[in-house]
Coordinates of C-alpha atoms in Angstrom, one line a residue:
Chain A
X23 CA 13.5 29.5 35.2
X24 CA 16.7 29.0 33.1
X25 CA 17.5 25.9 35.1
X26 CA 14.1 24.3 34.6
X27 CA 14.3 24.9 30.8
X28 CA 17.6 23.1 30.7
X29 CA 16.2 20.3 32.7
X30 CA 13.2 20.0 30.4
X31 CA 15.4 19.8 27.3
X32 CA 17.7 17.2 29.0
X33 CA 14.7 15.2 29.8
X34 CA 13.4 15.4 26.2
X35 CA 16.8 14.3 24.9
X36 CA 16.8 11.4 27.3
X37 CA 13.3 10.4 26.0
X38 CA 14.6 10.6 22.4
X39 CA 17.6 8.3 23.2
X40 CA 15.5 5.9 25.1
X41 CA 13.0 5.7 22.3
X42 CA 15.6 5.1 19.6
X43 CA 17.6 2.6 21.6
X44 CA 14.7 0.3 22.0
X45 CA 15.3 -3.3 21.1
X46 CA 14.9 -4.3 17.4
X47 CA 11.6 -5.9 16.5
X48 CA 11.4 -9.2 14.8
X49 CA 11.5 -8.3 11.1
X50 CA 12.1 -10.2 7.9
X51 CA 13.3 -7.9 5.1
X52 CA 12.8 -8.9 1.5
X53 CA 13.5 -7.2 -1.8
X54 CA 14.3 -8.1 -5.4
X55 CA 12.6 -9.0 -8.6
X56 CA 9.2 -7.7 -9.6
X57 CA 8.6 -11.1 -11.2
X58 CA 9.0 -12.9 -7.9
X59 CA 7.2 -10.2 -6.0
X60 CA 3.6 -11.5 -6.4
X61 CA 4.6 -14.9 -5.0
X62 CA 6.6 -13.4 -2.1
X63 CA 3.8 -10.9 -1.4
X64 CA 1.2 -13.6 -1.2
X65 CA 3.4 -15.6 1.2
X66 CA 4.2 -12.6 3.3
X67 CA 0.5 -11.8 3.6
X68 CA -0.4 -15.3 4.7
X69 CA 2.6 -15.5 7.0
X70 CA 1.6 -12.3 8.9
X71 CA -2.0 -13.5 9.2
X72 CA -0.7 -16.8 10.5
X73 CA 1.6 -15.1 13.0
X74 CA -0.9 -12.4 14.0
X75 CA 1.7 -9.7 13.4
X76 CA 4.3 -11.1 15.8
X77 CA 6.8 -11.1 13.0
X78 CA 7.0 -8.2 10.6
X79 CA 7.7 -8.8 6.9
X80 CA 8.5 -6.1 4.4
X81 CA 8.8 -6.6 0.7
X82 CA 10.3 -4.1 -1.8
X83 CA 10.7 -4.2 -5.6
X84 CA 14.2 -3.2 -6.7
X85 CA 14.5 -5.6 -9.6
X86 CA 16.7 -8.7 -9.6
X87 CA 19.9 -6.7 -10.0
X88 CA 18.9 -4.0 -7.4
X89 CA 17.9 -6.8 -5.0
X90 CA 21.3 -8.5 -5.3
X91 CA 23.0 -5.2 -4.6
X92 CA 21.2 -4.8 -1.3
X93 CA 21.5 -8.5 -0.6
X94 CA 25.3 -8.4 -0.9
X95 CA 25.5 -5.4 1.3
X96 CA 23.7 -7.3 4.0
X97 CA 20.7 -5.0 4.1
X98 CA 18.1 -7.6 3.5
X99 CA 17.5 -11.2 4.6
X100 CA 16.0 -12.5 1.3
X101 CA 16.0 -11.4 -2.3
X102 CA 13.8 -12.6 -5.1
X103 CA 15.5 -13.2 -8.5
X104 CA 14.1 -14.0 -11.9
X105 CA 17.5 -15.3 -13.0
X106 CA 20.4 -16.9 -11.1
X107 CA 23.0 -14.8 -9.4
X108 CA 25.7 -13.5 -11.8
X109 CA 29.4 -13.7 -11.5
X110 CA 29.9 -10.1 -10.5
X111 CA 27.2 -10.4 -7.9
X112 CA 28.8 -13.5 -6.5
X113 CA 32.1 -11.6 -6.2
X114 CA 30.3 -8.7 -4.4
X115 CA 28.7 -11.1 -1.9
X116 CA 32.0 -12.9 -1.3
X117 CA 33.8 -9.7 -0.7
X118 CA 31.2 -8.7 1.9
X119 CA 31.3 -12.1 3.5
X120 CA 27.7 -12.8 2.6
X121 CA 26.8 -16.5 2.1
X122 CA 23.5 -17.6 0.7
X123 CA 21.1 -20.5 0.0
X124 CA 19.6 -20.6 -3.5
X125 CA 16.0 -21.8 -3.6
X126 CA 13.9 -22.2 -6.7
X127 CA 10.3 -21.4 -5.8
X128 CA 8.3 -21.5 -9.0
X129 CA 8.3 -21.6 -12.8
X130 CA 7.5 -18.7 -15.0
X131 CA 6.7 -19.2 -18.6
X132 CA 7.6 -16.4 -21.0
X133 CA 4.6 -16.1 -23.3
X134 CA 4.6 -14.9 -26.9
X135 CA 1.4 -13.1 -27.6
X136 CA -0.4 -11.7 -30.6
X137 CA -3.6 -9.8 -31.2
X138 CA -6.7 -12.1 -31.4
X139 CA -7.4 -10.8 -34.9
X140 CA -4.1 -12.2 -36.1
X141 CA -5.3 -15.3 -38.1
X142 CA -2.0 -16.3 -39.8
X143 CA 0.2 -17.2 -36.8
X144 CA -0.7 -20.7 -35.6
X145 CA 2.7 -21.4 -34.1
X146 CA 6.2 -19.9 -34.2
X147 CA 9.6 -21.5 -34.2
X148 CA 12.5 -20.4 -32.1
X149 CA 14.3 -19.6 -35.3
X150 CA 11.5 -17.3 -36.4
X151 CA 11.6 -15.6 -33.0
X152 CA 15.3 -15.1 -33.4
X153 CA 14.8 -13.6 -36.9
X154 CA 12.4 -11.1 -35.4
X155 CA 14.3 -10.2 -32.2
X156 CA 18.0 -10.4 -33.0
X157 CA 19.9 -7.1 -33.1
X158 CA 20.4 -7.4 -36.9
X159 CA 16.6 -7.2 -37.4
X160 CA 16.6 -3.6 -36.3
X161 CA 15.2 -1.5 -39.1
X162 CA 15.4 -4.5 -41.5
X163 CA 12.6 -6.8 -40.3
X164 CA 9.5 -4.6 -40.2
X165 CA 6.9 -6.7 -41.9
X166 CA 5.5 -10.2 -41.2
X167 CA 6.3 -11.6 -44.6
X168 CA 10.0 -10.8 -44.1
X169 CA 10.1 -13.4 -41.4
X170 CA 8.1 -16.1 -43.2
X171 CA 6.9 -15.6 -46.8
X172 CA 3.7 -17.4 -45.9
X173 CA 2.7 -14.6 -43.6
X174 CA 1.0 -11.4 -44.9
X175 CA 2.5 -8.1 -45.9
X176 CA 1.5 -6.5 -42.6
X177 CA 3.5 -4.1 -40.4
X178 CA 5.2 -5.9 -37.5
X179 CA 4.8 -4.0 -34.2
X180 CA 6.9 -5.4 -31.4
X181 CA 6.3 -5.1 -27.6
X182 CA 8.6 -6.3 -24.9
X183 CA 10.1 -5.6 -21.4
X184 CA 12.9 -3.1 -21.0
X185 CA 16.5 -3.9 -20.7
X186 CA 16.6 -3.8 -16.9
X187 CA 14.3 -6.7 -16.6
X188 CA 15.3 -10.3 -15.9
X189 CA 12.6 -11.4 -18.3
X190 CA 14.4 -9.5 -21.1
X191 CA 17.7 -11.2 -20.1
X192 CA 16.2 -14.7 -20.2
X193 CA 14.2 -14.2 -23.4
X194 CA 17.3 -12.9 -25.3
X195 CA 19.4 -15.7 -23.9
X196 CA 16.9 -18.3 -24.9
X197 CA 16.0 -16.9 -28.3
X198 CA 18.9 -15.0 -29.7
X199 CA 21.5 -17.0 -27.8
X200 CA 23.1 -14.2 -25.9
X201 CA 21.7 -12.4 -22.9
X202 CA 20.7 -8.7 -23.4
X203 CA 21.3 -9.0 -27.2
X204 CA 18.1 -7.7 -28.8
X205 CA 16.9 -5.2 -31.4
X206 CA 16.2 -1.9 -29.8
X207 CA 13.4 -0.5 -32.0
X208 CA 10.4 -2.0 -30.2
X209 CA 8.0 -0.6 -27.6
X210 CA 9.8 -1.4 -24.3
X211 CA 8.1 -1.0 -20.9
X212 CA 8.7 -2.3 -17.4
X213 CA 5.0 -2.1 -16.9
X214 CA 3.6 -5.2 -18.5
X215 CA 0.1 -3.7 -18.7
X216 CA 1.5 -1.2 -21.3
X217 CA 2.6 -4.2 -23.3
X218 CA -0.8 -5.9 -23.0
X219 CA -2.6 -2.7 -24.1
X220 CA -0.2 -2.3 -27.0
X221 CA -0.8 -5.8 -28.4
X222 CA -4.6 -5.5 -28.0
X223 CA -4.6 -2.3 -30.0
X224 CA -2.7 -3.5 -33.1
X225 CA -3.5 -6.4 -35.4
X226 CA 0.1 -6.8 -36.5
X227 CA 1.5 -6.7 -33.0
X228 CA 3.7 -9.4 -31.3
X229 CA 5.0 -9.2 -27.7
X230 CA 6.3 -11.3 -24.9
X231 CA 6.0 -11.2 -21.1
X232 CA 5.4 -13.4 -18.1
X233 CA 2.6 -16.0 -18.2
X234 CA 0.6 -14.3 -15.3
X235 CA -0.1 -11.3 -17.4
X236 CA -1.3 -13.5 -20.3
X237 CA -3.5 -15.6 -17.9
X238 CA -5.2 -12.4 -16.7
X239 CA -5.8 -11.1 -20.2
X240 CA -6.4 -14.3 -22.1
X241 CA -9.6 -12.9 -23.6
X242 CA -7.8 -9.9 -25.1
X243 CA -4.7 -11.7 -26.3
X244 CA -3.7 -15.0 -28.0
X245 CA -0.7 -17.0 -26.8
X246 CA 1.3 -18.5 -29.7
X247 CA 2.5 -22.1 -29.3
X248 CA 6.3 -22.3 -29.7
X249 CA 8.1 -24.9 -31.7
X250 CA 11.3 -25.6 -29.7
X251 CA 13.3 -27.2 -32.6
X252 CA 12.7 -28.3 -36.2
X253 CA 10.5 -31.4 -36.4
X254 CA 9.1 -31.1 -32.9
X255 CA 5.5 -30.3 -32.3
X256 CA 4.4 -26.7 -31.2
X257 CA 3.7 -26.4 -27.5
X258 CA 1.4 -23.8 -26.0
X259 CA 2.3 -22.4 -22.6
X260 CA 0.1 -23.8 -19.8
X261 CA 0.8 -25.0 -16.2
X262 CA 0.9 -28.6 -17.5
X263 CA 3.4 -28.0 -20.4
X264 CA 5.6 -26.0 -18.1
X265 CA 5.6 -28.6 -15.4
X266 CA 6.3 -31.5 -17.7
X267 CA 9.1 -29.6 -19.3
X268 CA 7.8 -29.6 -22.9
X269 CA 7.3 -25.8 -23.0
X270 CA 10.9 -25.0 -23.9
X271 CA 13.0 -23.0 -24.1
X272 CA 10.8 -20.2 -22.7
X273 CA 10.0 -21.6 -19.3
X274 CA 12.4 -20.8 -16.4
X275 CA 12.6 -21.2 -12.7
X276 CA 12.5 -18.1 -10.4
X277 CA 14.4 -18.0 -7.1
X278 CA 14.7 -16.6 -3.7
X279 CA 18.2 -16.2 -2.2
X280 CA 18.4 -16.4 1.6
X281 CA 21.3 -14.9 3.6
X282 CA 22.8 -17.8 5.5
X283 CA 23.4 -15.7 8.6
X284 CA 19.8 -14.5 8.6
X285 CA 18.7 -18.1 8.4
X286 CA 20.0 -18.6 11.9
X287 CA 17.4 -16.1 13.1
X288 CA 14.3 -18.1 14.1
X289 CA 11.9 -15.6 12.4
X290 CA 13.7 -15.8 9.0
X291 CA 14.0 -19.6 9.2
X292 CA 10.3 -19.8 10.1
X293 CA 9.4 -17.6 7.1
X294 CA 11.5 -19.6 4.6
X295 CA 9.9 -22.9 5.8
X296 CA 6.5 -21.3 5.5
X297 CA 7.4 -20.1 2.0
X298 CA 8.3 -23.6 0.8
X299 CA 5.3 -25.2 2.5
X300 CA 2.8 -22.8 1.1
X301 CA 4.4 -22.3 -2.3
X302 CA 2.4 -25.0 -4.2
X303 CA -1.0 -23.4 -3.4
X304 CA 0.1 -19.7 -3.4
X305 CA 2.2 -19.9 -6.6
X306 CA -0.8 -21.3 -8.5
X307 CA -3.1 -18.6 -6.9
X308 CA -0.9 -15.8 -8.4
X309 CA -0.9 -17.5 -11.8
X310 CA 2.6 -18.9 -11.7
X311 CA 3.5 -22.6 -12.1
X312 CA 4.4 -24.5 -9.1
X313 CA 7.5 -26.7 -9.1
X314 CA 7.1 -30.5 -8.7
X315 CA 6.4 -31.5 -5.0
X316 CA 9.8 -33.3 -4.9
X317 CA 11.6 -30.0 -5.7
X318 CA 10.1 -28.3 -2.7
X319 CA 11.1 -31.2 -0.5
X320 CA 14.7 -31.0 -1.8
X321 CA 14.6 -27.2 -1.2
X322 CA 13.4 -27.8 2.4
X323 CA 16.3 -30.2 2.9
X324 CA 18.7 -27.6 1.6
X325 CA 17.4 -25.1 4.1
X326 CA 17.7 -27.6 7.0
X327 CA 21.2 -28.5 6.0
X328 CA 22.1 -24.9 5.0
X329 CA 23.4 -25.9 1.6
X330 CA 25.3 -22.8 0.5
X331 CA 25.9 -21.4 -3.0
X332 CA 24.4 -21.4 -6.4
X333 CA 23.9 -24.3 -8.8
X334 CA 24.8 -22.1 -11.7
X335 CA 28.3 -20.9 -12.4
X336 CA 27.5 -17.2 -12.4
X337 CA 25.5 -17.2 -15.6
X338 CA 22.0 -18.1 -16.8
X339 CA 21.3 -21.4 -18.5
X340 CA 18.4 -22.3 -20.7
X341 CA 16.4 -25.4 -20.2
X342 CA 17.8 -26.7 -16.9
X343 CA 15.4 -28.8 -14.8
X344 CA 14.9 -27.8 -11.2
X345 CA 15.6 -31.3 -9.8
X346 CA 18.9 -31.4 -11.6
X347 CA 19.7 -27.9 -10.4
X348 CA 19.0 -28.8 -6.7
X349 CA 21.4 -31.9 -7.0
X350 CA 24.3 -29.8 -8.2
X351 CA 27.2 -28.8 -6.0
X352 CA 26.8 -25.2 -4.7
X353 CA 29.2 -22.5 -5.7
X354 CA 29.8 -19.3 -3.7
Chain B
X17 CA -14.6 69.3 -40.3
X18 CA -15.1 66.2 -42.4
X19 CA -17.0 63.2 -41.0
X20 CA -14.1 60.9 -41.9
X21 CA -12.1 61.0 -38.6
X22 CA -15.1 60.1 -36.6
X23 CA -15.8 57.1 -38.8
X24 CA -12.1 56.1 -38.6
X25 CA -12.2 56.4 -34.8
X26 CA -15.4 54.3 -34.6
X27 CA -13.7 51.6 -36.7
X28 CA -10.6 51.8 -34.6
X29 CA -12.6 51.4 -31.4
X30 CA -14.6 48.6 -32.9
X31 CA -11.4 46.8 -33.8
X32 CA -10.1 47.2 -30.3
X33 CA -13.3 45.9 -28.9
X34 CA -13.1 42.9 -31.2
X35 CA -9.6 42.1 -29.9
X36 CA -10.8 42.5 -26.4
X37 CA -13.5 40.0 -27.0
X38 CA -11.1 37.6 -28.7
X39 CA -8.8 37.7 -25.8
X40 CA -11.5 37.2 -23.3
X41 CA -12.6 34.0 -25.2
X42 CA -9.0 32.8 -25.6
X43 CA -8.3 33.4 -21.9
X44 CA -11.5 31.6 -20.9
X45 CA -10.6 28.6 -23.1
X46 CA -7.1 28.5 -21.6
X47 CA -8.6 28.5 -18.2
X48 CA -11.2 25.8 -19.0
X49 CA -8.7 23.5 -20.6
X50 CA -6.7 23.3 -17.4
X51 CA -9.8 23.0 -15.2
X52 CA -11.8 20.6 -17.4
X53 CA -8.9 18.2 -17.8
X54 CA -8.4 18.1 -14.1
X55 CA -12.1 17.8 -13.5
X56 CA -12.4 15.1 -16.1
X57 CA -9.5 13.1 -14.7
X58 CA -10.9 13.4 -11.2
X59 CA -14.4 12.4 -12.2
X60 CA -13.0 9.4 -14.1
X61 CA -10.9 8.4 -11.1
X62 CA -13.8 8.9 -8.7
X63 CA -16.2 6.9 -10.8
X64 CA -13.8 4.0 -11.3
X65 CA -12.6 4.0 -7.7
X66 CA -16.0 4.6 -6.1
X67 CA -16.9 0.9 -5.4
X68 CA -13.6 0.6 -3.4
X69 CA -14.0 3.7 -1.3
X70 CA -15.4 1.9 1.7
X71 CA -14.3 2.3 5.3
X72 CA -12.5 -1.1 5.0
X73 CA -10.3 0.4 2.3
X74 CA -8.8 2.7 4.8
X75 CA -8.4 0.1 7.6
X76 CA -7.0 -2.8 5.6
X77 CA -3.4 -3.6 4.7
X78 CA -2.4 -4.4 1.1
X79 CA -3.3 -7.8 -0.1
X80 CA -2.9 -10.0 -3.2
X81 CA -6.7 -10.1 -3.4
X82 CA -7.9 -6.8 -4.8
X83 CA -11.2 -6.7 -2.9
X84 CA -9.5 -7.2 0.4
X85 CA -6.6 -4.8 -0.2
X86 CA -6.5 -1.4 1.5
X87 CA -4.3 1.6 2.0
X88 CA -3.9 1.6 5.8
X89 CA -0.1 1.3 5.8
X90 CA 0.1 3.7 2.9
X91 CA -1.9 6.6 4.3
X92 CA -0.4 6.3 7.7
X93 CA 3.1 6.2 6.1
X94 CA 2.2 9.3 4.0
X95 CA 0.9 11.1 7.1
X96 CA 4.0 10.3 9.2
X97 CA 6.4 11.2 6.4
X98 CA 4.6 14.6 6.0
X99 CA 4.8 15.1 9.8
X100 CA 8.6 14.7 9.7
X101 CA 8.8 16.9 6.6
X102 CA 6.8 19.7 8.1
X103 CA 8.6 19.6 11.4
X104 CA 12.0 20.0 9.7
X105 CA 11.2 22.1 6.6
X106 CA 9.1 24.8 8.4
X107 CA 11.6 25.9 11.1
X108 CA 14.5 25.7 8.7
X109 CA 12.8 27.3 5.8
X110 CA 11.2 30.1 7.7
X111 CA 14.4 30.8 9.6
X112 CA 16.4 30.9 6.4
X113 CA 13.9 33.1 4.7
X114 CA 13.7 35.6 7.7
X115 CA 17.5 35.7 7.9
X116 CA 17.9 36.3 4.1
X117 CA 15.2 39.0 4.1
X118 CA 15.7 40.8 7.4
X119 CA 19.2 40.1 8.7
X120 CA 21.6 39.3 5.8
X121 CA 23.7 42.1 4.5
X122 CA 23.0 42.8 0.9
X123 CA 26.2 41.8 -0.8
X124 CA 27.4 39.5 -3.6
X125 CA 27.5 36.5 -1.3
X126 CA 23.8 36.8 -0.3
X127 CA 23.0 37.5 -3.9
X128 CA 24.6 34.2 -4.9
X129 CA 22.8 32.4 -2.2
X130 CA 19.5 33.9 -3.3
X131 CA 20.0 32.8 -6.9
X132 CA 20.9 29.3 -5.8
X133 CA 17.9 29.0 -3.6
X134 CA 15.7 29.9 -6.6
X135 CA 17.6 27.4 -8.7
X136 CA 17.2 24.6 -6.1
X137 CA 13.4 24.9 -6.4
X138 CA 13.8 23.7 -10.0
X139 CA 16.1 20.7 -9.4
X140 CA 14.5 17.4 -10.4
X141 CA 13.3 15.5 -7.3
X142 CA 15.2 12.3 -8.2
X143 CA 18.4 14.3 -7.6
X144 CA 17.3 14.9 -4.0
X145 CA 16.5 11.2 -3.7
X146 CA 20.1 10.3 -4.8
X147 CA 21.6 12.8 -2.4
X148 CA 19.4 11.5 0.4
X149 CA 20.3 7.9 -0.3
X150 CA 24.0 8.7 0.2
X151 CA 23.6 11.1 3.0
X152 CA 20.7 10.1 5.2
X153 CA 20.4 6.4 4.4
X154 CA 24.1 5.4 4.5
X155 CA 26.2 8.3 5.9
X156 CA 24.0 9.1 8.9
X157 CA 22.7 5.5 9.1
X158 CA 19.0 6.4 9.3
X159 CA 18.3 3.5 7.0
X160 CA 15.3 3.2 4.8
X161 CA 13.0 4.8 7.3
X162 CA 10.3 7.3 7.8
X163 CA 13.0 9.7 9.1
X164 CA 15.1 9.5 5.9
X165 CA 12.0 10.0 3.7
X166 CA 10.7 12.9 5.7
X167 CA 14.1 14.7 5.7
X168 CA 14.5 14.0 1.9
X169 CA 11.1 15.6 1.2
X170 CA 12.0 18.5 3.6
X171 CA 15.1 19.2 1.5
X172 CA 12.9 19.1 -1.6
X173 CA 10.4 21.7 -0.4
X174 CA 12.9 23.8 1.5
X175 CA 13.5 26.2 -1.4
X176 CA 9.7 26.6 -1.9
X177 CA 9.3 27.5 1.8
X178 CA 12.2 29.9 1.7
X179 CA 11.0 31.7 -1.4
X180 CA 7.4 31.9 -0.1
X181 CA 8.6 33.2 3.3
X182 CA 10.7 36.0 1.6
X183 CA 7.8 37.0 -0.6
X184 CA 5.5 37.2 2.4
X185 CA 8.0 39.2 4.4
X186 CA 8.5 41.6 1.5
X187 CA 4.8 42.3 1.4
X188 CA 4.9 43.8 4.9
X189 CA 5.3 47.6 4.4
X190 CA 8.6 49.1 5.4
X191 CA 7.0 51.7 7.7
X192 CA 6.0 48.9 10.1
X193 CA 9.7 48.0 10.6
X194 CA 10.6 51.7 11.0
X195 CA 7.8 52.2 13.5
X196 CA 9.0 49.3 15.5
X197 CA 12.5 50.6 15.5
X198 CA 11.2 54.1 16.4
X199 CA 9.7 52.6 19.6
X200 CA 13.0 51.1 20.5
X201 CA 12.5 47.6 19.4
X202 CA 15.5 45.4 18.6
X203 CA 15.6 43.7 15.2
X204 CA 14.5 40.4 16.8
X205 CA 11.6 42.1 18.5
X206 CA 10.6 43.8 15.3
X207 CA 10.8 40.5 13.4
X208 CA 9.1 38.3 16.0
X209 CA 6.4 40.7 17.2
X210 CA 5.5 42.4 14.0
X211 CA 6.9 41.2 10.6
X212 CA 6.5 37.5 11.0
X213 CA 3.0 37.5 12.5
X214 CA 1.8 39.9 9.7
X215 CA 3.3 37.7 7.0
X216 CA 2.2 34.4 8.7
X217 CA -0.6 33.9 6.1
X218 CA 1.7 34.1 3.2
X219 CA 4.3 31.9 4.9
X220 CA 1.7 29.2 5.7
X221 CA 0.4 29.2 2.1
X222 CA 3.9 28.6 0.9
X223 CA 4.5 25.8 3.5
X224 CA 1.3 24.0 2.6
X225 CA 1.9 24.3 -1.2
X226 CA 5.3 22.8 -0.5
X227 CA 3.8 20.0 1.6
X228 CA 1.2 19.2 -1.1
X229 CA 4.0 18.9 -3.6
X230 CA 5.8 16.6 -1.3
X231 CA 2.9 14.3 -0.6
X232 CA 2.7 13.3 -4.3
X233 CA 6.4 12.7 -4.7
X234 CA 7.3 9.2 -5.7
X235 CA 10.8 9.2 -7.3
X236 CA 12.9 10.3 -4.3
X237 CA 11.0 8.1 -2.0
X238 CA 11.6 5.0 -4.2
X239 CA 15.2 6.0 -4.5
X240 CA 15.8 5.9 -0.7
X241 CA 14.0 2.6 -0.6
X242 CA 10.4 2.8 0.4
X243 CA 8.8 -0.6 0.4
X244 CA 5.9 -1.9 -1.6
X245 CA 4.4 -4.5 0.6
X246 CA 4.1 -3.7 4.2
X247 CA 1.3 -5.0 6.3
X248 CA 2.0 -3.5 9.7
X249 CA 1.9 0.0 11.2
X250 CA 4.9 1.9 12.5
X251 CA 5.5 1.6 16.3
X252 CA 2.9 3.9 18.0
X253 CA 4.5 7.1 19.4
X254 CA 2.8 6.7 22.8
X255 CA 3.6 3.6 24.8
X256 CA 2.1 2.1 27.9
X257 CA 5.4 1.8 29.8
X258 CA 8.0 4.3 30.9
X259 CA 9.0 6.7 29.3
X260 CA 5.6 6.7 27.6
X261 CA 6.9 8.3 24.4
X262 CA 8.6 6.3 21.7
X263 CA 10.5 7.6 18.7
X264 CA 11.0 4.1 17.2
X265 CA 8.5 5.0 14.4
X266 CA 11.1 7.3 12.9
X267 CA 13.3 4.3 12.2
X268 CA 10.5 2.1 10.9
X269 CA 10.1 0.9 7.3
X270 CA 7.2 2.4 5.5
X271 CA 5.3 2.9 2.3
X272 CA 3.4 5.9 0.9
X273 CA 0.2 6.4 -1.2
X274 CA 1.8 7.2 -4.5
X275 CA 4.0 4.0 -4.3
X276 CA 1.0 1.9 -3.4
X277 CA -0.9 3.3 -6.3
X278 CA 1.9 2.7 -8.7
X279 CA 2.2 -0.9 -7.6
X280 CA -1.5 -1.5 -8.2
X281 CA -1.5 0.0 -11.7
X282 CA 1.2 -2.5 -12.8
X283 CA -0.7 -5.5 -11.6
X284 CA -2.0 -8.0 -14.1
X285 CA -5.5 -8.3 -12.5
X286 CA -8.0 -5.7 -13.8
X287 CA -9.5 -5.4 -10.3
X288 CA -6.4 -3.7 -8.9
X289 CA -6.9 -0.8 -11.3
X290 CA -10.0 0.1 -9.3
X291 CA -7.9 0.1 -6.1
X292 CA -5.4 2.4 -7.8
X293 CA -8.1 4.8 -8.9
X294 CA -9.6 4.8 -5.3
X295 CA -6.1 5.5 -3.9
X296 CA -5.7 8.3 -6.4
X297 CA -8.9 9.9 -5.2
X298 CA -7.7 9.7 -1.6
X299 CA -4.4 11.3 -2.6
X300 CA -6.1 14.0 -4.6
X301 CA -8.5 14.8 -1.8
X302 CA -5.7 15.0 0.6
X303 CA -3.8 17.5 -1.6
X304 CA -7.0 19.5 -2.3
X305 CA -7.8 19.5 1.4
X306 CA -4.3 20.8 2.2
X307 CA -4.7 23.6 -0.4
X308 CA -8.1 24.5 1.0
X309 CA -6.6 24.7 4.5
X310 CA -4.0 27.1 3.1
X311 CA -6.6 29.3 1.6
X312 CA -8.7 29.3 4.8
X313 CA -5.7 30.1 7.0
X314 CA -4.6 32.9 4.8
X315 CA -8.1 34.3 4.9
X316 CA -8.3 34.0 8.7
X317 CA -4.9 35.6 9.4
X318 CA -5.4 38.4 6.9
X319 CA -8.7 39.3 8.5
X320 CA -6.9 39.8 11.9
X321 CA -4.3 42.2 10.6
X322 CA -5.3 45.8 11.0
X323 CA -2.9 48.4 9.8

């Protein structure tokens, strides 16, 4: 009796070990930015349909920074990033011996939006945006006519993403001139739908977020054309103006970073190739702007040659073209 | 005798009656506020989500197209995580509760432990998530898996299970214990043959309330790294080849219903809000069903006990 019990428990333990020790499945692990997520999700969905589930793909949302943390610990194969890898993240990766290929996959256009009832703002200059958003404006610039005397004496309500977002980093860099330098007295939310709701409710509201959220809500919001510099014409955000480079400085490329060691695994390589092949259609389907065809070709060559490193020196740049970026020497 | 005292008494009684009525109304309003808000929310969710509550919704994976997206990976994930949670929290919690109530000597040490168990029940869930990230995910190397998530939620509801177990044990009259001892039972026989079976209803209620709290938890699960897009199911536990049983699913990546819902609410497309509402209805129904099960079990078990 006692003996048989022992045997049963030993058998159960054996089963447990046998179960856990089974060979690893083919799996591609992805994490990173919520901005890149819709594109990656679309690619992952199509990829799994195409492979009939032979290769598993998982996508998480940890944000650009959170994604790089996991990436540099070697926990994931790919990470999505709405800004280039930063100096301290490069250091973390180097220390862990993680090398990577940087691939731009799409453009995102930060869109400045106002309430449709706003009838005074036909276009806005970068200087005016700076006047509204710079840290010094906190508590001081609270009415429209304080920015431009031609505008009415109406309360200015501001909406924007929170400080953890790559969108926030890029906007502050492009408008104020220094990343993360912004006034703090605005309604901040990581959930862009909250921002959309806020701007629709208030005639004096102004907000900014990614183009996809504007495109889905273009009936409820009005996008404001941006004047890049004095004397230049105002440009409204649209797939065309982003592609031809005239919507500046608020359009930016978004990236995926691929672990070089993972790229040797056939399933990861296959996924990345699939990503770059399908990107033109899928990027447009999720309301982002596709890169020029040539850029995807260059990116594919980079994957084939395993060109390592980032084209940036560990900090964001405003207004860099993707082709130029792909020509640059990679830094690790 | 003057008539005044009677009149005064009447007035006094009338005043007391008035207060009685006032409190009845206030109490009723307080009750209705809670109920109506919940009912209103549920109705709104149900009405919004109704068009999506089709069989396909339960059998499809998430997708970028709202009409095609479903909750298959999410509800399977939730179910498996709950299974791990139940399998670890119930034995641990009940054993701890029985020990504290029936075995532990009553001294300052057990008093401190008791107070701390109570306090643990009030610790914010994100703290458990951070603990689990360090302990289960990295230290023990379980990774971002169903096992880690289940154990995290088990930790989270352990205090609830312990407290409920102790309350249930305390409700068993002392004479039962004495009667068992009088017949020569050991403490273990007394506990396992009498006290625990009699208090099973209360223990089960506590367990299920704990589990229904766990099923809606998002913060600790996100902390340990549940995924958002996952279009495959965990490895099935039964396989066609020897040894026929597989525990690979414990190590598989997963997602759960609250996370899927959260992801859908933050989508730009309006259509995903319907999916989120439908997923909310499923989650609420799952929770309510668990609570109903608790009530039914308690009723069943109470009916069997004859003292």
